[in-house]
Amino acid sequence: KIVRIGLSGLPLTDHYRMGQLIARAVNETGRRAVIIASGDLSHKLQPYGPYGFAPEGPEYDRCIMDVMGRAAFGELFDFTEDFCDRAAECGHRSFVIMAGAFDGISVKAEALSHQDVTGVGYGVCTFYPQCEDADRSFLKAYLEKTEREYLERAEKSDDYVRLARASVESWVKKHERIPVPPGLPDEMLTRSAGAFVSLHKHGQLRGCIGTIMATRANVAEEIIHNAVSACSQDPRFMPVTADELTSLEITVDVLGELEPISSPEQLDVKRYGVIVSHGRKRGLLLPNLDGVDTVEDQISIARQKGGIRADEPYSLERFEVVRHY
């Protein structure tokens, strides 16, 4: 019998857990099973390939063949979403599911071959379970590492991010908005400005809500309210849950003055954010975002966010931000 299981856009940890469940089902039924993790490697290995070339393509194939050849499954969590996207791979989550099926077990591994004759990577490896090995409980180790890194981030964060995190945690755990706490820098209490709170989980956006201009008495209140919105009211995502809190990376962008511009040549994707407007429709994109490498991309994304069609005229504004980590 063959059971076909698809992958998803969920985090790598969820795919690893799926593998653990597969192993549990096999053990409880007492059946013998062969697990085949199928999927292409990078689609961007050669200029002549159907998807062209990206430097991340060969790097991904080199790394994945090394990791799988050593059965170093814990290192599969180190491949960031951005890196995998740029490499244009499609098998990584399949490999993670299979790795989960071997959790806590020593493995005899062998890398048999790698080919890229079409500009797309294909690898073949074999894995045979040996005996129980607590040192190979990779998900547990990864989650413990994530918890340590969370505590370190929280300790190193500046006052802006600490306030945003406190607001998120209070809302998620108790459904309560926090008051402005004592001890904040004067600049957060005396200045008013627009602010965006961005949440990322395992390298993927988890929520981002902000205000173009000040809507509250000061920056501190702006952050508190926008942090609540980012974790609970972003229409692209389900509300953040308590078990996600230690996985969240939070940044706060405080916006400067808006400046009308007459040409895209006055933009710089690293320095300036952009607002694209047509009548009452408006789209905004922050500066210095992963995957946004050109002004054309920046304008196009902002235009789409504002529901502005490509054939509609639009005006441009730029702004600078101070990004807090």
Tab-separated table of C-alpha atoms in Angstrom:
chain	number	residue	atom	x	y	z
A	1	LYS	CA	0.000	0.000	0.000
A	2	ILE	CA	1.083	3.570	-0.705
A	3	VAL	CA	0.031	6.546	1.420
A	4	ARG	CA	0.675	9.874	-0.283
A	5	ILE	CA	1.164	12.863	2.009
A	6	GLY	CA	1.490	16.438	0.777
A	7	LEU	CA	3.420	19.280	2.342
A	8	SER	CA	2.257	22.788	3.223
A	9	GLY	CA	3.388	26.320	3.879
A	10	LEU	CA	3.450	25.711	7.629
A	11	PRO	CA	6.729	26.044	9.554
A	12	LEU	CA	9.423	23.391	9.325
A	13	THR	CA	8.715	22.360	12.907
A	14	ASP	CA	5.161	21.331	11.984
A	15	HIS	CA	6.455	19.197	9.124
A	16	TYR	CA	8.938	17.548	11.470
A	17	ARG	CA	6.079	16.747	13.857
A	18	MET	CA	4.229	15.182	10.932
A	19	GLY	CA	7.158	12.832	10.478
A	20	GLN	CA	7.058	11.949	14.164
A	21	LEU	CA	3.374	11.067	13.806
A	22	ILE	CA	4.122	8.875	10.806
A	23	ALA	CA	6.712	6.965	12.830
A	24	ARG	CA	4.275	6.613	15.711
A	25	ALA	CA	1.585	5.237	13.391
A	26	VAL	CA	4.021	2.736	11.888
A	27	ASN	CA	5.147	1.563	15.318
A	28	GLU	CA	1.619	1.244	16.702
A	29	THR	CA	0.402	-0.802	13.735
A	30	GLY	CA	3.486	-3.004	13.763
A	31	ARG	CA	3.937	-2.661	10.023
A	32	ARG	CA	7.140	-2.334	8.075
A	33	ALA	CA	7.355	0.877	6.102
A	34	VAL	CA	9.551	2.673	3.609
A	35	ILE	CA	9.429	6.470	3.655
A	36	ILE	CA	10.217	8.271	0.411
A	37	ALA	CA	10.844	12.012	0.704
A	38	SER	CA	10.366	13.248	-2.838
A	39	GLY	CA	11.008	16.722	-4.191
A	40	ASP	CA	13.330	18.672	-6.452
A	41	LEU	CA	16.292	20.549	-5.074
A	42	SER	CA	17.067	24.017	-6.482
A	43	HIS	CA	15.480	25.105	-9.760
A	44	LYS	CA	18.100	27.818	-10.280
A	45	LEU	CA	21.356	25.999	-10.880
A	46	GLN	CA	22.148	27.015	-14.461
A	47	PRO	CA	21.504	30.073	-16.669
A	48	TYR	CA	20.115	27.780	-19.368
A	49	GLY	CA	17.615	26.137	-17.005
A	50	PRO	CA	13.880	26.909	-17.116
A	51	TYR	CA	14.114	29.186	-14.060
A	52	GLY	CA	17.486	30.810	-14.704
A	53	PHE	CA	20.331	31.091	-12.224
A	54	ALA	CA	20.666	32.387	-8.673
A	55	PRO	CA	23.794	32.014	-6.512
A	56	GLU	CA	21.625	30.530	-3.767
A	57	GLY	CA	20.773	27.625	-6.090
A	58	PRO	CA	24.132	25.810	-6.101
A	59	GLU	CA	24.646	26.784	-2.453
A	60	TYR	CA	21.353	25.141	-1.468
A	61	ASP	CA	22.158	21.934	-3.340
A	62	ARG	CA	25.642	21.767	-1.836
A	63	CYS	CA	24.309	22.298	1.686
A	64	ILE	CA	21.358	19.921	1.430
A	65	MET	CA	23.439	17.101	-0.018
A	66	ASP	CA	25.972	17.581	2.777
A	67	VAL	CA	23.303	17.619	5.487
A	68	MET	CA	21.415	14.637	4.137
A	69	GLY	CA	24.578	12.670	3.424
A	70	ARG	CA	25.509	13.006	7.098
A	71	ALA	CA	21.917	12.545	8.320
A	72	ALA	CA	22.465	15.791	10.245
A	73	PHE	CA	18.718	16.365	10.336
A	74	GLY	CA	18.857	19.058	13.004
A	75	GLU	CA	20.591	21.327	10.495
A	76	LEU	CA	17.497	21.275	8.261
A	77	PHE	CA	16.025	23.909	10.591
A	78	ASP	CA	18.920	26.254	9.770
A	79	PHE	CA	17.763	26.786	6.175
A	80	THR	CA	15.917	30.115	6.260
A	81	GLU	CA	12.733	30.728	4.295
A	82	ASP	CA	14.386	33.549	2.371
A	83	PHE	CA	17.331	31.360	1.380
A	84	CYS	CA	15.052	28.522	0.270
A	85	ASP	CA	12.853	30.911	-1.708
A	86	ARG	CA	15.820	32.413	-3.522
A	87	ALA	CA	17.126	28.938	-4.289
A	88	ALA	CA	13.671	27.991	-5.632
A	89	GLU	CA	13.677	24.556	-4.008
A	90	CYS	CA	10.521	22.500	-3.636
A	91	GLY	CA	11.566	19.438	-1.637
A	92	HIS	CA	12.856	20.811	1.653
A	93	ARG	CA	9.675	20.259	3.634
A	94	SER	CA	9.441	16.689	2.358
A	95	PHE	CA	12.937	16.064	3.671
A	96	VAL	CA	11.970	17.542	7.038
A	97	ILE	CA	8.938	15.240	7.309
A	98	MET	CA	11.167	12.245	6.680
A	99	ALA	CA	13.683	13.528	9.235
A	100	GLY	CA	10.921	13.674	11.824
A	101	ALA	CA	10.187	10.001	11.256
A	102	PHE	CA	13.763	9.261	12.374
A	103	ASP	CA	13.601	11.464	15.477
A	104	GLY	CA	15.546	9.957	18.369
A	105	ILE	CA	17.046	7.232	16.187
A	106	SER	CA	20.581	6.789	14.895
A	107	VAL	CA	20.687	6.517	11.118
A	108	LYS	CA	23.023	4.948	8.579
A	109	ALA	CA	23.076	7.439	5.699
A	110	GLU	CA	24.623	7.523	2.259
A	111	ALA	CA	24.500	10.179	-0.466
A	112	LEU	CA	24.347	8.246	-3.736
A	113	SER	CA	24.174	10.906	-6.434
A	114	HIS	CA	23.475	14.507	-7.412
A	115	GLN	CA	22.640	15.776	-10.897
A	116	ASP	CA	21.695	19.110	-12.444
A	117	VAL	CA	21.709	18.432	-16.177
A	118	THR	CA	18.485	20.408	-16.698
A	119	GLY	CA	19.404	23.281	-14.405
A	120	VAL	CA	17.278	21.661	-11.683
A	121	GLY	CA	18.884	19.725	-8.848
A	122	TYR	CA	18.128	16.086	-8.133
A	123	GLY	CA	19.691	14.138	-5.297
A	124	VAL	CA	19.418	10.561	-4.085
A	125	CYS	CA	20.214	9.495	-0.525
A	126	THR	CA	19.386	6.414	1.522
A	127	PHE	CA	18.713	6.158	5.249
A	128	TYR	CA	18.451	3.072	7.445
A	129	PRO	CA	17.351	3.275	11.104
A	130	GLN	CA	19.715	1.703	13.611
A	131	CYS	CA	18.909	2.126	17.304
A	132	GLU	CA	17.464	4.668	19.710
A	133	ASP	CA	19.649	7.723	20.279
A	134	ALA	CA	18.421	10.492	22.581
A	135	ASP	CA	21.060	12.856	21.201
A	136	ARG	CA	19.180	12.824	17.885
A	137	SER	CA	15.973	14.334	19.295
A	138	PHE	CA	16.401	17.272	16.969
A	139	LEU	CA	13.041	18.984	17.395
A	140	LYS	CA	13.422	19.099	21.173
A	141	ALA	CA	16.924	20.528	20.800
A	142	TYR	CA	15.740	23.104	18.280
A	143	LEU	CA	12.859	24.270	20.463
A	144	GLU	CA	15.171	24.592	23.463
A	145	LYS	CA	17.553	26.635	21.330
A	146	THR	CA	14.660	28.809	20.154
A	147	GLU	CA	13.642	29.442	23.770
A	148	ARG	CA	17.189	30.515	24.683
A	149	GLU	CA	17.391	32.808	21.669
A	150	TYR	CA	14.026	34.328	22.568
A	151	LEU	CA	15.244	35.202	26.045
A	152	GLU	CA	18.450	36.652	24.599
A	153	ARG	CA	16.505	38.757	22.079
A	154	ALA	CA	14.180	40.010	24.772
A	155	GLU	CA	17.174	40.998	26.886
A	156	LYS	CA	18.953	42.796	24.040
A	157	SER	CA	15.887	44.538	22.571
A	158	ASP	CA	15.570	48.278	22.934
A	159	ASP	CA	12.679	50.017	24.707
A	160	TYR	CA	10.549	50.234	21.557
A	161	VAL	CA	10.618	46.502	20.885
A	162	ARG	CA	10.275	45.599	24.563
A	163	LEU	CA	7.119	47.686	24.689
A	164	ALA	CA	5.743	46.046	21.545
A	165	ARG	CA	6.519	42.571	22.901
A	166	ALA	CA	4.896	43.356	26.252
A	167	SER	CA	1.801	44.582	24.422
A	168	VAL	CA	1.629	41.454	22.248
A	169	GLU	CA	2.127	39.092	25.185
A	170	SER	CA	-0.494	40.821	27.328
A	171	TRP	CA	-3.052	40.729	24.537
A	172	VAL	CA	-2.390	37.114	23.561
A	173	LYS	CA	-2.310	35.771	27.129
A	174	LYS	CA	-4.935	37.946	28.839
A	175	HIS	CA	-6.684	39.863	26.069
A	176	GLU	CA	-5.746	43.099	27.838
A	177	ARG	CA	-4.106	46.267	26.537
A	178	ILE	CA	-1.248	47.416	28.704
A	179	PRO	CA	-1.014	51.012	29.916
A	180	VAL	CA	2.029	53.079	29.071
A	181	PRO	CA	4.591	51.744	31.572
A	182	PRO	CA	6.867	53.959	33.669
A	183	GLY	CA	10.528	54.378	32.852
A	184	LEU	CA	10.298	54.852	29.089
A	185	PRO	CA	12.620	57.352	27.364
A	186	ASP	CA	11.212	60.870	27.041
A	187	GLU	CA	11.264	60.616	23.230
A	188	MET	CA	8.612	57.891	23.383
A	189	LEU	CA	6.370	60.018	25.581
A	190	THR	CA	6.777	63.493	24.096
A	191	ARG	CA	6.942	62.669	20.385
A	192	SER	CA	4.041	61.546	18.195
A	193	ALA	CA	4.571	59.685	14.910
A	194	GLY	CA	3.281	56.853	12.785
A	195	ALA	CA	4.689	53.444	13.651
A	196	PHE	CA	4.598	49.896	12.307
A	197	VAL	CA	4.948	46.745	14.374
A	198	SER	CA	6.125	43.698	12.401
A	199	LEU	CA	6.050	40.104	13.630
A	200	HIS	CA	8.069	37.303	12.041
A	201	LYS	CA	8.086	33.605	12.894
A	202	HIS	CA	10.790	31.282	11.568
A	203	GLY	CA	11.683	33.903	8.978
A	204	GLN	CA	8.119	34.303	7.700
A	205	LEU	CA	5.892	37.328	8.203
A	206	ARG	CA	3.337	36.629	10.941
A	207	GLY	CA	1.695	40.036	11.170
A	208	CYS	CA	2.345	43.682	10.383
A	209	ILE	CA	0.094	46.616	11.210
A	210	GLY	CA	0.944	50.281	11.467
A	211	THR	CA	-0.083	53.867	11.015
A	212	ILE	CA	1.229	56.283	8.413
A	213	MET	CA	0.781	59.268	10.698
A	214	ALA	CA	0.283	59.653	14.424
A	215	THR	CA	-3.127	58.574	15.707
A	216	ARG	CA	-2.277	58.523	19.421
A	217	ALA	CA	-0.896	60.963	21.954
A	218	ASN	CA	2.668	59.677	21.675
A	219	VAL	CA	4.872	57.012	20.111
A	220	ALA	CA	4.492	54.695	23.106
A	221	GLU	CA	0.707	54.547	22.736
A	222	GLU	CA	1.092	54.152	18.980
A	223	ILE	CA	3.283	51.083	19.505
A	224	ILE	CA	1.001	49.544	22.136
A	225	HIS	CA	-2.082	49.752	19.919
A	226	ASN	CA	-0.360	48.698	16.710
A	227	ALA	CA	1.269	45.725	18.425
A	228	VAL	CA	-2.173	44.492	19.462
A	229	SER	CA	-3.414	44.932	15.901
A	230	ALA	CA	-0.391	43.150	14.421
A	231	CYS	CA	-0.910	40.047	16.553
A	232	SER	CA	-4.697	39.883	16.332
A	233	GLN	CA	-6.155	41.935	13.472
A	234	ASP	CA	-3.936	41.446	10.421
A	235	PRO	CA	-6.475	40.024	7.919
A	236	ARG	CA	-3.788	37.905	6.248
A	237	PHE	CA	-3.211	35.758	9.334
A	238	MET	CA	-4.954	33.995	12.171
A	239	PRO	CA	-4.402	35.661	15.573
A	240	VAL	CA	-1.138	34.803	17.303
A	241	THR	CA	-1.468	32.088	19.948
A	242	ALA	CA	0.346	31.764	23.267
A	243	ASP	CA	2.522	28.867	22.103
A	244	GLU	CA	3.916	31.050	19.305
A	245	LEU	CA	5.187	33.860	21.513
A	246	THR	CA	8.701	32.511	22.025
A	247	SER	CA	9.104	32.094	18.254
A	248	LEU	CA	8.256	35.692	17.385
A	249	GLU	CA	10.817	38.183	16.181
A	250	ILE	CA	9.506	41.725	16.562
A	251	THR	CA	10.629	44.958	14.953
A	252	VAL	CA	9.240	48.468	15.307
A	253	ASP	CA	9.520	51.101	12.583
A	254	VAL	CA	8.919	54.725	13.561
A	255	LEU	CA	8.106	56.809	10.507
A	256	GLY	CA	9.565	60.171	9.611
A	257	GLU	CA	7.841	62.941	7.667
A	258	LEU	CA	6.139	62.102	4.365
A	259	GLU	CA	7.731	63.764	1.342
A	260	PRO	CA	5.974	63.981	-2.054
A	261	ILE	CA	8.273	63.039	-4.952
A	262	SER	CA	7.921	63.368	-8.702
A	263	SER	CA	9.911	60.375	-9.912
A	264	PRO	CA	10.822	56.807	-8.890
A	265	GLU	CA	14.438	57.891	-9.328
A	266	GLN	CA	14.097	59.687	-5.993
A	267	LEU	CA	13.542	56.363	-4.221
A	268	ASP	CA	16.038	53.968	-2.665
A	269	VAL	CA	14.637	50.626	-1.478
A	270	LYS	CA	17.112	50.437	1.399
A	271	ARG	CA	16.650	53.987	2.664
A	272	TYR	CA	13.095	55.057	1.811
A	273	GLY	CA	9.664	53.556	2.229
A	274	VAL	CA	7.063	54.470	-0.370
A	275	ILE	CA	3.389	55.398	-0.444
A	276	VAL	CA	1.538	54.985	-3.740
A	277	SER	CA	-1.775	56.878	-4.014
A	278	HIS	CA	-4.623	57.062	-6.513
A	279	GLY	CA	-7.607	59.046	-5.309
A	280	ARG	CA	-8.661	57.532	-1.996
A	281	LYS	CA	-6.652	54.356	-2.588
A	282	ARG	CA	-3.279	54.144	-0.896
A	283	GLY	CA	-0.610	51.489	-0.505
A	284	LEU	CA	2.518	51.602	1.670
A	285	LEU	CA	5.699	49.567	1.770
A	286	LEU	CA	8.438	49.922	4.365
A	287	PRO	CA	12.090	50.235	3.314
A	288	ASN	CA	14.831	47.622	3.520
A	289	LEU	CA	12.661	44.513	3.299
A	290	ASP	CA	13.945	41.048	2.411
A	291	GLY	CA	13.112	40.124	-1.162
A	292	VAL	CA	12.409	43.692	-2.282
A	293	ASP	CA	15.510	44.545	-4.268
A	294	THR	CA	14.419	47.176	-6.801
A	295	VAL	CA	12.394	50.379	-6.824
A	296	GLU	CA	10.135	48.805	-9.447
A	297	ASP	CA	9.340	45.933	-7.083
A	298	GLN	CA	8.761	48.345	-4.220
A	299	ILE	CA	6.282	50.463	-6.165
A	300	SER	CA	4.524	47.425	-7.628
A	301	ILE	CA	3.996	45.803	-4.228
A	302	ALA	CA	2.779	49.052	-2.641
A	303	ARG	CA	0.429	49.648	-5.581
A	304	GLN	CA	-1.054	46.171	-5.260
A	305	LYS	CA	-1.469	46.585	-1.498
A	306	GLY	CA	-3.474	49.721	-2.176
A	307	GLY	CA	-5.662	48.051	-4.792
A	308	ILE	CA	-4.308	50.364	-7.497
A	309	ARG	CA	-4.346	48.859	-10.980
A	310	ALA	CA	-1.267	48.979	-13.195
A	311	ASP	CA	-3.077	51.205	-15.713
A	312	GLU	CA	-4.187	53.780	-13.119
A	313	PRO	CA	-2.131	56.950	-12.596
A	314	TYR	CA	-0.645	57.389	-9.160
A	315	SER	CA	1.380	59.775	-7.039
A	316	LEU	CA	4.381	58.895	-4.893
A	317	GLU	CA	5.545	59.858	-1.419
A	318	ARG	CA	8.657	58.682	0.346
A	319	PHE	CA	9.618	58.505	3.998
A	320	GLU	CA	12.470	57.325	6.178
A	321	VAL	CA	12.123	55.134	9.239
A	322	VAL	CA	14.067	54.345	12.359
A	323	ARG	CA	13.914	50.572	12.750
A	324	HIS	CA	14.146	49.143	16.234
A	325	TYR	CA	15.147	45.555	17.006
